[in-house]
PDB file of C-alpha atoms in Angstrom:
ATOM      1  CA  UNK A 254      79.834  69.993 204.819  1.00 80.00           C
ATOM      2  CA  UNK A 255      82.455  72.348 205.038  1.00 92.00           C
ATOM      3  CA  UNK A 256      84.085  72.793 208.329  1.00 96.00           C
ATOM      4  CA  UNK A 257      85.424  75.836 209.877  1.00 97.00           C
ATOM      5  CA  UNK A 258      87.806  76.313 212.978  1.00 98.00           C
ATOM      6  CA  UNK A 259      87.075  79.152 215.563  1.00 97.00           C
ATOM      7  CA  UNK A 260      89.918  80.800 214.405  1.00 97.00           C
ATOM      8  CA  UNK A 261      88.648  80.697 210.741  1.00 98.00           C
ATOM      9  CA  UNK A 262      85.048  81.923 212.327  1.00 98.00           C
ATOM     10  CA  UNK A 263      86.726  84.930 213.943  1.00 98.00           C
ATOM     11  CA  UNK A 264      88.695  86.072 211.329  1.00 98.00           C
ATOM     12  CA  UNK A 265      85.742  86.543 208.848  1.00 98.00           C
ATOM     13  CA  UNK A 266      83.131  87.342 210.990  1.00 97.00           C
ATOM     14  CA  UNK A 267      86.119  90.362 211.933  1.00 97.00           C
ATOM     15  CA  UNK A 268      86.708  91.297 208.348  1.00 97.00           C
ATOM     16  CA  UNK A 269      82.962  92.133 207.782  1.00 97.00           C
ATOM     17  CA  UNK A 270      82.056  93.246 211.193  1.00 96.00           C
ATOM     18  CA  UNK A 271      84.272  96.150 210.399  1.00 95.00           C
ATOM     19  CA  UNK A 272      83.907  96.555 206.385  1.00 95.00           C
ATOM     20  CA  UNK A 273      82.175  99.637 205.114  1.00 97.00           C
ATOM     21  CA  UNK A 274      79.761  97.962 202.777  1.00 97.00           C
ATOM     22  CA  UNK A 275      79.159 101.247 200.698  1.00 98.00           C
ATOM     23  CA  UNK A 276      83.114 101.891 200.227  1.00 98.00           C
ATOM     24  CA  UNK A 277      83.872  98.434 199.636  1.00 98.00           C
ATOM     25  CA  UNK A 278      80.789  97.198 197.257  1.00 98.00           C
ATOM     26  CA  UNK A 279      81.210  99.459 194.813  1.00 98.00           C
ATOM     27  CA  UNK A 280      85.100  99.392 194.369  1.00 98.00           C
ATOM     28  CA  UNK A 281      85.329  95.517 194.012  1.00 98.00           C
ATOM     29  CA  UNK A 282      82.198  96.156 191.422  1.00 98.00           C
ATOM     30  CA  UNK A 283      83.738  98.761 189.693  1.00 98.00           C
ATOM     31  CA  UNK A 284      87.626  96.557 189.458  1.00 98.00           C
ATOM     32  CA  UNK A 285      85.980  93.827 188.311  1.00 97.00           C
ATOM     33  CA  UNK A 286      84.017  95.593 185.136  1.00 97.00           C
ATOM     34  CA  UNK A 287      87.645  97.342 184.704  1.00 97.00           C
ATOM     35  CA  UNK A 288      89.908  94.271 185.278  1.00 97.00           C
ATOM     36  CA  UNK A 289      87.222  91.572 183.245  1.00 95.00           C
ATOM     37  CA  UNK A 290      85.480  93.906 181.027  1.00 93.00           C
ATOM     38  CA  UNK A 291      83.598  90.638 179.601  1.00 92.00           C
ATOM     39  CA  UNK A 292      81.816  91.222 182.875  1.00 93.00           C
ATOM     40  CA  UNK A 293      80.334  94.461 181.461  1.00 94.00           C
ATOM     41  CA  UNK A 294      77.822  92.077 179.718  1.00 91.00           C
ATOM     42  CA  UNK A 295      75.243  91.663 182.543  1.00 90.00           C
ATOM     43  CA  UNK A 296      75.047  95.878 182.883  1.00 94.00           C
ATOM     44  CA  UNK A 297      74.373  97.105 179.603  1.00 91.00           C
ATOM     45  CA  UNK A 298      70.793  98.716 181.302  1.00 95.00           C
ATOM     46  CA  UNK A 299      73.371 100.198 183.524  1.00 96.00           C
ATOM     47  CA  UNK A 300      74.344 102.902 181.085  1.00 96.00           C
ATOM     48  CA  UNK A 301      77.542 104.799 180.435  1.00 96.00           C
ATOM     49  CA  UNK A 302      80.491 101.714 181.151  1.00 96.00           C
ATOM     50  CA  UNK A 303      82.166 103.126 178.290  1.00 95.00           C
ATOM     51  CA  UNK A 304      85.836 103.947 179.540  1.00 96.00           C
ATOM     52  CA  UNK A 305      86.978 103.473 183.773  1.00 96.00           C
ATOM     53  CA  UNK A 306      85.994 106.517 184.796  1.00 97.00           C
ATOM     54  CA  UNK A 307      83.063 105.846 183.364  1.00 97.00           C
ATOM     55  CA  UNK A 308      82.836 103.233 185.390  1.00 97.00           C
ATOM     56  CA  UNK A 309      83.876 104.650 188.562  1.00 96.00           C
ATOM     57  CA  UNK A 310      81.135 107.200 188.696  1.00 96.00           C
ATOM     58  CA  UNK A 311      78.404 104.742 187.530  1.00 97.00           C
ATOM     59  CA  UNK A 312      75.927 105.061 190.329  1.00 97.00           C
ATOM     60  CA  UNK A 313      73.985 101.974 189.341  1.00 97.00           C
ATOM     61  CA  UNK A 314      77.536 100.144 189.248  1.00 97.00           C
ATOM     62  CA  UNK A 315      77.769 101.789 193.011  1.00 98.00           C
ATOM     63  CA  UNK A 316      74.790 100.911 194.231  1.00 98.00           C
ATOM     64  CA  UNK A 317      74.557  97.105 192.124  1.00 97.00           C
ATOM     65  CA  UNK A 318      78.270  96.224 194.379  1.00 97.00           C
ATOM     66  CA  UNK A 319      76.723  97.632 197.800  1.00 98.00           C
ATOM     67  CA  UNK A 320      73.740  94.895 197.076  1.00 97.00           C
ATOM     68  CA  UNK A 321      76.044  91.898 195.491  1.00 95.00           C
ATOM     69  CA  UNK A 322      78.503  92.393 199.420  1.00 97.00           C
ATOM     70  CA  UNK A 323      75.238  92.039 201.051  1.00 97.00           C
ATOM     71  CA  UNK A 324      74.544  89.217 199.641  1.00 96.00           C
ATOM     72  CA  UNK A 325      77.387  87.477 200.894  1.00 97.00           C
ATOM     73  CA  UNK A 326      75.635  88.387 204.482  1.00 96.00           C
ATOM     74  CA  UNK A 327      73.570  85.422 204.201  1.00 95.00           C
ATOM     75  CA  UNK A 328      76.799  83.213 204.234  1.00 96.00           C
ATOM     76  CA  UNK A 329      78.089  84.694 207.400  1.00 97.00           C
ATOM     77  CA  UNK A 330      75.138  83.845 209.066  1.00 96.00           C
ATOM     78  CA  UNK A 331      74.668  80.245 207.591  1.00 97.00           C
ATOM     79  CA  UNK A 332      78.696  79.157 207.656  1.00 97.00           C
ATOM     80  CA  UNK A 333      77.549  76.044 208.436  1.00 96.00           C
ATOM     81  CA  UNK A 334      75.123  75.130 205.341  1.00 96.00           C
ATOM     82  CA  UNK A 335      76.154  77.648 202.831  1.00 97.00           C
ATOM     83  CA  UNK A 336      75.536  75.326 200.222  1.00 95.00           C
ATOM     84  CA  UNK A 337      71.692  75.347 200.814  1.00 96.00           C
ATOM     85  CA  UNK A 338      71.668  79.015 201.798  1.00 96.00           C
ATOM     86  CA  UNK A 339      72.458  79.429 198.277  1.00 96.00           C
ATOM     87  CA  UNK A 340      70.325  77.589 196.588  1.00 96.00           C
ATOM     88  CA  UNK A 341      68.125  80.136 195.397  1.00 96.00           C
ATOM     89  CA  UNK A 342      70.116  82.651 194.576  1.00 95.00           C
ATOM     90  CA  UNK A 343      71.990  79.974 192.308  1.00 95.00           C
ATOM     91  CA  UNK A 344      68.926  78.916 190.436  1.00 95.00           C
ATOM     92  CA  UNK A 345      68.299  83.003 189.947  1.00 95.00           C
ATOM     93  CA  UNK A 346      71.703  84.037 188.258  1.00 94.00           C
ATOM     94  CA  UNK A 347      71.603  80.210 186.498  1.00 92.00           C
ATOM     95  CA  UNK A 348      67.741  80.388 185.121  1.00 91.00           C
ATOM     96  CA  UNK A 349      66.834  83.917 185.141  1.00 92.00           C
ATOM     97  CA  UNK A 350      69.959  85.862 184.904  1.00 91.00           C
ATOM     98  CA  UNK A 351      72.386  83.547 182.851  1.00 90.00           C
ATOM     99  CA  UNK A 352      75.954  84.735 184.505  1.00 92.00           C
ATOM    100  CA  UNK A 353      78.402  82.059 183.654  1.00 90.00           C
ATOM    101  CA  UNK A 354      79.766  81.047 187.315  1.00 92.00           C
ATOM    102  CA  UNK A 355      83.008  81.798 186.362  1.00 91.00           C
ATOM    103  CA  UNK A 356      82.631  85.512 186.810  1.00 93.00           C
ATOM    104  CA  UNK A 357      81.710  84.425 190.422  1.00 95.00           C
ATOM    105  CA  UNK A 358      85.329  83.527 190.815  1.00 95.00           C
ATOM    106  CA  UNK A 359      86.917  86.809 189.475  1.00 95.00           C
ATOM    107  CA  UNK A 360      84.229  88.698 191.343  1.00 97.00           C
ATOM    108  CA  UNK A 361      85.577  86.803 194.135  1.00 98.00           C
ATOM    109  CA  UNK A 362      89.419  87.538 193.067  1.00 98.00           C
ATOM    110  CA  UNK A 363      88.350  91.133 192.847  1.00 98.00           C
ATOM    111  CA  UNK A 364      86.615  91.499 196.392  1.00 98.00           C
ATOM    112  CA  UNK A 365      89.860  89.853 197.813  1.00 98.00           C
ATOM    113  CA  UNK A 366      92.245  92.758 196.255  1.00 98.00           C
ATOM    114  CA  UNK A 367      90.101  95.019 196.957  1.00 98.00           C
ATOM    115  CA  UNK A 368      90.100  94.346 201.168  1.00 98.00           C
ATOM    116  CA  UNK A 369      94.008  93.705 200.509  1.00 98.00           C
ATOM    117  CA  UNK A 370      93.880  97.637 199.712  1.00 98.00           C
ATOM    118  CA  UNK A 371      92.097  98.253 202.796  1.00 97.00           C
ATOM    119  CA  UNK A 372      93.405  96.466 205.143  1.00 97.00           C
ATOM    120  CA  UNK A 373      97.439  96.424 204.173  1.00 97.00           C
ATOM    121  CA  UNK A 374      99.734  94.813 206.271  1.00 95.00           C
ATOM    122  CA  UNK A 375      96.807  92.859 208.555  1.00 96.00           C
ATOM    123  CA  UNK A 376      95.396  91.351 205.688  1.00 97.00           C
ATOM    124  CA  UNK A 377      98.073  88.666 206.226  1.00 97.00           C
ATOM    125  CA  UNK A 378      99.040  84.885 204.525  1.00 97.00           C
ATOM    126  CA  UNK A 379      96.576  82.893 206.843  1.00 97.00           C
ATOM    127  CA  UNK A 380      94.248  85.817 206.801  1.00 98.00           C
ATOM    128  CA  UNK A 381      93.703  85.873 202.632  1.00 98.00           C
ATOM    129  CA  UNK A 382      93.621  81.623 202.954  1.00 98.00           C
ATOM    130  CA  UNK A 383      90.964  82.178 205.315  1.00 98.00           C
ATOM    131  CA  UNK A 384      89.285  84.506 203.424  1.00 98.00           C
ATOM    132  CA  UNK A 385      89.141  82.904 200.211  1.00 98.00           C
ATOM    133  CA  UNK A 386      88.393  79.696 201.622  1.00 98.00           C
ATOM    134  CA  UNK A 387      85.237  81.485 202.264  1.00 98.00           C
ATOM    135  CA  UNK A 388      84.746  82.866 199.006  1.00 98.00           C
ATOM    136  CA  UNK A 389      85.376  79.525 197.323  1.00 97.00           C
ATOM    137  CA  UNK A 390      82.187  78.039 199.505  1.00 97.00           C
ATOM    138  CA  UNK A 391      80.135  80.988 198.688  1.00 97.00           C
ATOM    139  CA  UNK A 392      81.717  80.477 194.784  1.00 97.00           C
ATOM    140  CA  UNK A 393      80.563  76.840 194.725  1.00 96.00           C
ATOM    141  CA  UNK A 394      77.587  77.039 196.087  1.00 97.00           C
ATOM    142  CA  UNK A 395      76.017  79.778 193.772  1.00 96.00           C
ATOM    143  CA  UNK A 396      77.314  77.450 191.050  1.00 94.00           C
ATOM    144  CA  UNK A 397      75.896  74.727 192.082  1.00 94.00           C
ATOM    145  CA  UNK A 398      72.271  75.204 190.199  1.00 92.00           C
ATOM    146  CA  UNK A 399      73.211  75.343 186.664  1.00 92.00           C
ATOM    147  CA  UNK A 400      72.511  72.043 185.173  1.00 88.00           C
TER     148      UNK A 400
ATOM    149  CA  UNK B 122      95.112  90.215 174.852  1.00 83.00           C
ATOM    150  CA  UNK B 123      97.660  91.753 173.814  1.00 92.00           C
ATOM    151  CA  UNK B 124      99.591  94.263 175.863  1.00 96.00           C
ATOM    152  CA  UNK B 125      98.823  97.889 174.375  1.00 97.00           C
ATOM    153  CA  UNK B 126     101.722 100.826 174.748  1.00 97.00           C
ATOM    154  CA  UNK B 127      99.256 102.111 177.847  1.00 97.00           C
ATOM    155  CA  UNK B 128      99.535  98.521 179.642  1.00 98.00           C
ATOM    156  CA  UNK B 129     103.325  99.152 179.108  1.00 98.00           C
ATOM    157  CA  UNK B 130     103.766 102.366 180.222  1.00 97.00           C
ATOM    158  CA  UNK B 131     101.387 101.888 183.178  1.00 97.00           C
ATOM    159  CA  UNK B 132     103.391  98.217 184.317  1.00 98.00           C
ATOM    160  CA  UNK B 133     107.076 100.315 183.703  1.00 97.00           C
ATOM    161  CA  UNK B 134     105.959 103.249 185.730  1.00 96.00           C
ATOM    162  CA  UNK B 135     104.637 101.093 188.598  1.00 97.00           C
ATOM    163  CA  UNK B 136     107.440  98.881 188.554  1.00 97.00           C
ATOM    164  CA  UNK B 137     109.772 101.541 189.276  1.00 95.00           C
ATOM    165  CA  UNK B 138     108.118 102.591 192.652  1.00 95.00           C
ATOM    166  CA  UNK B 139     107.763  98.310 192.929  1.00 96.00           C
ATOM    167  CA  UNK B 140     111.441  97.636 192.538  1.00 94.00           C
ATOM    168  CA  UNK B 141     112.333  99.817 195.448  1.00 94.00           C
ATOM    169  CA  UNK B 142     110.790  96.872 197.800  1.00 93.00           C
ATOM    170  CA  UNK B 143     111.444  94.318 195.027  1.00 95.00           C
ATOM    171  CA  UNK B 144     112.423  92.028 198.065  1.00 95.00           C
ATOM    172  CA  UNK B 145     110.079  92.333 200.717  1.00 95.00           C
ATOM    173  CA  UNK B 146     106.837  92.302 197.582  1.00 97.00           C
ATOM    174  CA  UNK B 147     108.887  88.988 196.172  1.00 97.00           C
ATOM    175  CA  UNK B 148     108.557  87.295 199.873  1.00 97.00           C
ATOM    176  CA  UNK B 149     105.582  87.947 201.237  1.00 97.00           C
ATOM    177  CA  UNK B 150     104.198  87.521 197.642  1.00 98.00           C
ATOM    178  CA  UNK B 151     105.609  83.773 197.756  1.00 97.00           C
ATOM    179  CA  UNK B 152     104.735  83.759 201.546  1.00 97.00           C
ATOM    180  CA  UNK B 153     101.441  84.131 200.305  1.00 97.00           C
ATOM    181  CA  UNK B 154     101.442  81.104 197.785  1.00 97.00           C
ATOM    182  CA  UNK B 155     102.796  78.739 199.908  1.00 97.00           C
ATOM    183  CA  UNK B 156     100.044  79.233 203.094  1.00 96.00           C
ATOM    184  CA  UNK B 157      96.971  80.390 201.111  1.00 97.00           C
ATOM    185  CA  UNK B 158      97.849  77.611 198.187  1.00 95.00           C
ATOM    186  CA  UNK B 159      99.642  74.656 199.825  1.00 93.00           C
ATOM    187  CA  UNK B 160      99.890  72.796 196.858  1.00 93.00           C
ATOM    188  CA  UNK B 161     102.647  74.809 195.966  1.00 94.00           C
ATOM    189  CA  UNK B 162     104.523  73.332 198.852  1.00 93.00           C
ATOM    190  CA  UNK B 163     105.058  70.271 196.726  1.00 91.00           C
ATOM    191  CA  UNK B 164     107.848  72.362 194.765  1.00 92.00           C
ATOM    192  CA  UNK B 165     110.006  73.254 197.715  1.00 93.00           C
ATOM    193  CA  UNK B 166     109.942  70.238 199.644  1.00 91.00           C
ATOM    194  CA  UNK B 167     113.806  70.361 199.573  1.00 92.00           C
ATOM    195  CA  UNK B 168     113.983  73.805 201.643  1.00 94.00           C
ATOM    196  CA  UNK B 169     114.659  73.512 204.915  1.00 93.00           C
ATOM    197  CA  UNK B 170     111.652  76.081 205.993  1.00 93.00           C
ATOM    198  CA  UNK B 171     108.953  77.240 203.987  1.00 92.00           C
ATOM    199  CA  UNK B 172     107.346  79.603 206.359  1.00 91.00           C
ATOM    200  CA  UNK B 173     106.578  82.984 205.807  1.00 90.00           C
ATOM    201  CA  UNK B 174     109.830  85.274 206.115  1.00 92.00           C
ATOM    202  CA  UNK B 175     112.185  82.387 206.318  1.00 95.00           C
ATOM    203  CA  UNK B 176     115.705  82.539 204.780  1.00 96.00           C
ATOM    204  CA  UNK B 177     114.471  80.311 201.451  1.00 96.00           C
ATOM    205  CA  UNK B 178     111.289  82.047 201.111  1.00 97.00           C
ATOM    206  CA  UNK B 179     113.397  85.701 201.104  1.00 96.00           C
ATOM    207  CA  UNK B 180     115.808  84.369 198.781  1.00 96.00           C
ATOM    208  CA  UNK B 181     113.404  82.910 196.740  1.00 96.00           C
ATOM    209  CA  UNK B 182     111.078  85.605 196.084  1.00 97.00           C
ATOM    210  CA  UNK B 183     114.309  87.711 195.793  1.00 96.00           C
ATOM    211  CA  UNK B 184     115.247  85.620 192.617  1.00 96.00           C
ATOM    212  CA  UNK B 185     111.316  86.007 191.315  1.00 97.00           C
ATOM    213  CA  UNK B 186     111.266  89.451 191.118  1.00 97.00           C
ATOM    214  CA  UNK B 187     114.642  89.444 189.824  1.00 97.00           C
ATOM    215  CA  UNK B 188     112.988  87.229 186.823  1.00 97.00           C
ATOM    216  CA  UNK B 189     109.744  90.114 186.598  1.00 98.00           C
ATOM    217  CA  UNK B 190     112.630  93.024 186.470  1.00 97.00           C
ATOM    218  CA  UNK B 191     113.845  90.886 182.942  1.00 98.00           C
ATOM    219  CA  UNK B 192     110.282  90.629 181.942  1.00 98.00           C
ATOM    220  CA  UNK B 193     109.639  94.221 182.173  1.00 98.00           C
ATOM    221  CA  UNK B 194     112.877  95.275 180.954  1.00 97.00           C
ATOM    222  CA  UNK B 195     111.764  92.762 177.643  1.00 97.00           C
ATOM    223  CA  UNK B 196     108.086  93.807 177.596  1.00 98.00           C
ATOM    224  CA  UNK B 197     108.084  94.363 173.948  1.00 97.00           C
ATOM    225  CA  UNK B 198     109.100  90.687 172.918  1.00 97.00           C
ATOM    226  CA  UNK B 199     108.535  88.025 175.922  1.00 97.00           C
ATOM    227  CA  UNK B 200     108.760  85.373 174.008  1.00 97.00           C
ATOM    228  CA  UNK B 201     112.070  85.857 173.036  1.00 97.00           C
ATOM    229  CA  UNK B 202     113.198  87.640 176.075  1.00 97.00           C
ATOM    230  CA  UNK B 203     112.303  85.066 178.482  1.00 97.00           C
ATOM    231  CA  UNK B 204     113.297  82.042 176.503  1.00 97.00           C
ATOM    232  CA  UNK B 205     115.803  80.933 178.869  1.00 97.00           C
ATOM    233  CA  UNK B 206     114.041  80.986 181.613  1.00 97.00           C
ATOM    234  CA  UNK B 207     111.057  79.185 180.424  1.00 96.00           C
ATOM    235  CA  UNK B 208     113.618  76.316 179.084  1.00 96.00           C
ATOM    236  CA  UNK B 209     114.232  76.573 182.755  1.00 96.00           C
ATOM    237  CA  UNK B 210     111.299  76.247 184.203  1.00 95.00           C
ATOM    238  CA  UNK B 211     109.865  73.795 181.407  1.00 93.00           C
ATOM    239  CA  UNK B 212     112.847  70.949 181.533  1.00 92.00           C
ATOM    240  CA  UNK B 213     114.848  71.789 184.821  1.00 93.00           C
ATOM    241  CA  UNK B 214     111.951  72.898 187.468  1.00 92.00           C
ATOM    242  CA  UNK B 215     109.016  71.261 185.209  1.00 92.00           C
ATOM    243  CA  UNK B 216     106.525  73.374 187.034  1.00 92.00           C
ATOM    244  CA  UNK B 217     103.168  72.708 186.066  1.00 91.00           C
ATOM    245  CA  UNK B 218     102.009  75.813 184.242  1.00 92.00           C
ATOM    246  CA  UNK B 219      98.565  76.235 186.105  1.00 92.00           C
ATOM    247  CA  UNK B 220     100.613  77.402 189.238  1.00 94.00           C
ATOM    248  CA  UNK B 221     101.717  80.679 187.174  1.00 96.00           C
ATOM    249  CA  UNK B 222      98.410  81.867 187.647  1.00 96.00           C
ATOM    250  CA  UNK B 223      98.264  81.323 191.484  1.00 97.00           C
ATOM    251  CA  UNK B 224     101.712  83.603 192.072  1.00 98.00           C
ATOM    252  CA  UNK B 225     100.330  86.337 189.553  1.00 98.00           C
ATOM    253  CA  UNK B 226      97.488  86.595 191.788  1.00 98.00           C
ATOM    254  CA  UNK B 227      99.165  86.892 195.138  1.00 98.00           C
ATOM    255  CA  UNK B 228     101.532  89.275 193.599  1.00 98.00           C
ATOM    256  CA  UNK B 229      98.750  91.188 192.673  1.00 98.00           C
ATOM    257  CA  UNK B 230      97.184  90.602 196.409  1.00 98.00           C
ATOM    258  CA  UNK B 231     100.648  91.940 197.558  1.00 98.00           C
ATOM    259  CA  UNK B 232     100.762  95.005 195.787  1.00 97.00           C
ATOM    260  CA  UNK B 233      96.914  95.613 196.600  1.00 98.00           C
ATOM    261  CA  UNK B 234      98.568  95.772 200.444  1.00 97.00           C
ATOM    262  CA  UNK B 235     101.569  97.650 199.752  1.00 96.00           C
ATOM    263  CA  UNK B 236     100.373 100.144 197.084  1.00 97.00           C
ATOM    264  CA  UNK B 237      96.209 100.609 198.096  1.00 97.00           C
ATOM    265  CA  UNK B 238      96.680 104.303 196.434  1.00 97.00           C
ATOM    266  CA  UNK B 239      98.495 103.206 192.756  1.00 97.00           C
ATOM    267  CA  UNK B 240      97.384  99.826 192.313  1.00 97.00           C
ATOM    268  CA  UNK B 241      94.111 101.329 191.008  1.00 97.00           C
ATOM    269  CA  UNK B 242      91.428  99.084 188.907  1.00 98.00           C
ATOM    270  CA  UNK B 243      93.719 100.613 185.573  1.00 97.00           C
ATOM    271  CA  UNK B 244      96.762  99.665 187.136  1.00 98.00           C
ATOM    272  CA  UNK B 245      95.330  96.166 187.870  1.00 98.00           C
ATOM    273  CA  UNK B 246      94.241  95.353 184.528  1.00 98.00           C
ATOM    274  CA  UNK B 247      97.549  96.206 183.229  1.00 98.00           C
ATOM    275  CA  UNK B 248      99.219  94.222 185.719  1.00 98.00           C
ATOM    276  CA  UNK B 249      97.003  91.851 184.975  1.00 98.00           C
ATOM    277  CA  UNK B 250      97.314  91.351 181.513  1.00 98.00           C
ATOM    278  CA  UNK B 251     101.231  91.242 182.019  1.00 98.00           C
ATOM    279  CA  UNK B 252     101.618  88.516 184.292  1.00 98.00           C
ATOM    280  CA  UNK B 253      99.037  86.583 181.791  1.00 98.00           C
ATOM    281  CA  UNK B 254     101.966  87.495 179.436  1.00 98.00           C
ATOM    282  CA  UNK B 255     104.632  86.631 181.373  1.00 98.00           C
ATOM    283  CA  UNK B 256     103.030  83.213 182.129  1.00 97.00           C
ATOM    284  CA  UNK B 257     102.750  82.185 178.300  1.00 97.00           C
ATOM    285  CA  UNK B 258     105.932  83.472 177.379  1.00 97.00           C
ATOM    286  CA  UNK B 259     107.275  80.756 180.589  1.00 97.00           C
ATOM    287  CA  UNK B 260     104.899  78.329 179.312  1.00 95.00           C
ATOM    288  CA  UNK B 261     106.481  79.260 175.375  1.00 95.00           C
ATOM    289  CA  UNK B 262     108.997  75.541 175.551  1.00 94.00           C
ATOM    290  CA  UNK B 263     106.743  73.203 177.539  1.00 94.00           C
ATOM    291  CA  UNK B 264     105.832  71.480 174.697  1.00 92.00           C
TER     292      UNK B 264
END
């Protein structure tokens, strides 16, 4: 089990407590289909992902990154079994949708630049350890499934 | 993977506004490493202090940017243009080559911070792709 400190409790429950799901969603979505355009494979009922500003005006990209941060809710309010909070959702994207877990991780890496932006000079050393630390349990857990 | 002449101009145009705080992005970015990776820690155990904005951190990340500077300024052959530095790295420092990919990425956290406006998804995957470049071309006489 993983364990967290108060001080690593605080610190994420802070950074989502004040994120703006619709702003942020969609531009760690969007980076990550620019950055890793493997990615793109998973969307092609999506439609036009043709160029980056394609891309960045995608309103199923938009509203597919608003629902994928939302899903990370269910970690904040399970910190303390995250690996069976995910167990579902692993089996889905293992079984049903067939993402290889490694996109988790630059999902994951693209998320974390993307609150970097936002959050500039606060978004400190022991606050983007914390963070990721978090990630990586979320990371692990969804891969966790795939046999 | 190759870098195309867009990658280049967009990593030489970004530099320029980058080189103005070449310092402060090559400290913090190394500040970074050392806290949020402290495996890295293993490579500085000599230094006196390896805390965020200490003296060997600043001059450290001082002397990493100074090595990115040569990289852009030989974008158009790495290989060759950073040969010295990855005999350097490969017989002198003999730092294992997975750890290029944990500095690229807090560089890239770094500029996120300090540029939010420039350091667009484009300018990302450029940036990206660069440091992937850099890190072979180091890797180039490991073995």
């Amino acid at each position: 089990m993983v364990k967290w400190t108060d001080e690593e409790r605080k610190v994420i429950n802070n950074i989502f407590s004040n994120l703006d799901y619709d702003d942020i969603g969609p531009k760690a979505l969007r980076r990550c289909l620019v950055v890793y355009p493997w990615t793109q494979r998973h969307f092609s009922s999506f439609g036009d992902l043709s160029s980056p500003a394609a891309i960045m005006k995608n309103a199923k990209v938009a509203a597919h990154g608003v629902k994928v941060l939302h899903g990370l809710d269910r970690a904040l309010k399970n910190m303390d079994n995250i690996k069976a909070t995910y167990t579902e959702l692993s089996i889905l994207h293992s079984e049903k949708l067939h993402v290889d877990p490694d996109n988790f991780r630059v999902l994951a890496d693209c998320l974390t630049i993307t609150i970097a932006a936002k959050m500039g000079d606060s978004f400190t050393a022991a606050t983007q350890a914390i963070f990721q630390k978090f990630l990586c349990v979320v990371v692990s857990a969804l891969g966790r499934q795939y046999h | 993977m190759s870098l195309s002449d867009k990658d280049k101009t967009a990593v030489k145009a970004l530099w320029g506004k980058i080189s103005k705080s070449a310092d402060v992005v090559g400290a913090e970015a190394l500040g970074r490493m050392l806290v949020v990776y402290p495996q890295t820690k293993t490579y500085f155990a000599h230094w006196p202090d390896m805390s965020p904005g200490s003296e060997p951190v600043k001059a450290h990340g001082k002397k990493v940017m100074g090595g990115l500077t040569l990289a852009v300024s030989k974008i158009d052959d790495l290989k060759a243009g950073l040969l010295e530095l990855s005999e350097q790295h490969a017989f002198t420092l003999r730092v294992d080559p997975a750890n290029f990919k944990i500095l690229s990425h807090c560089i890239l956290v770094e500029l996120a911070t300090i540029f939010p406006k420039e350091f667009t998804p484009e300018a990302h995957l450029s940036y990206d792709k660069f440091f992937t470049a850099v890190a072979l071309a180091l890797a180039e006489r490991y073995r």
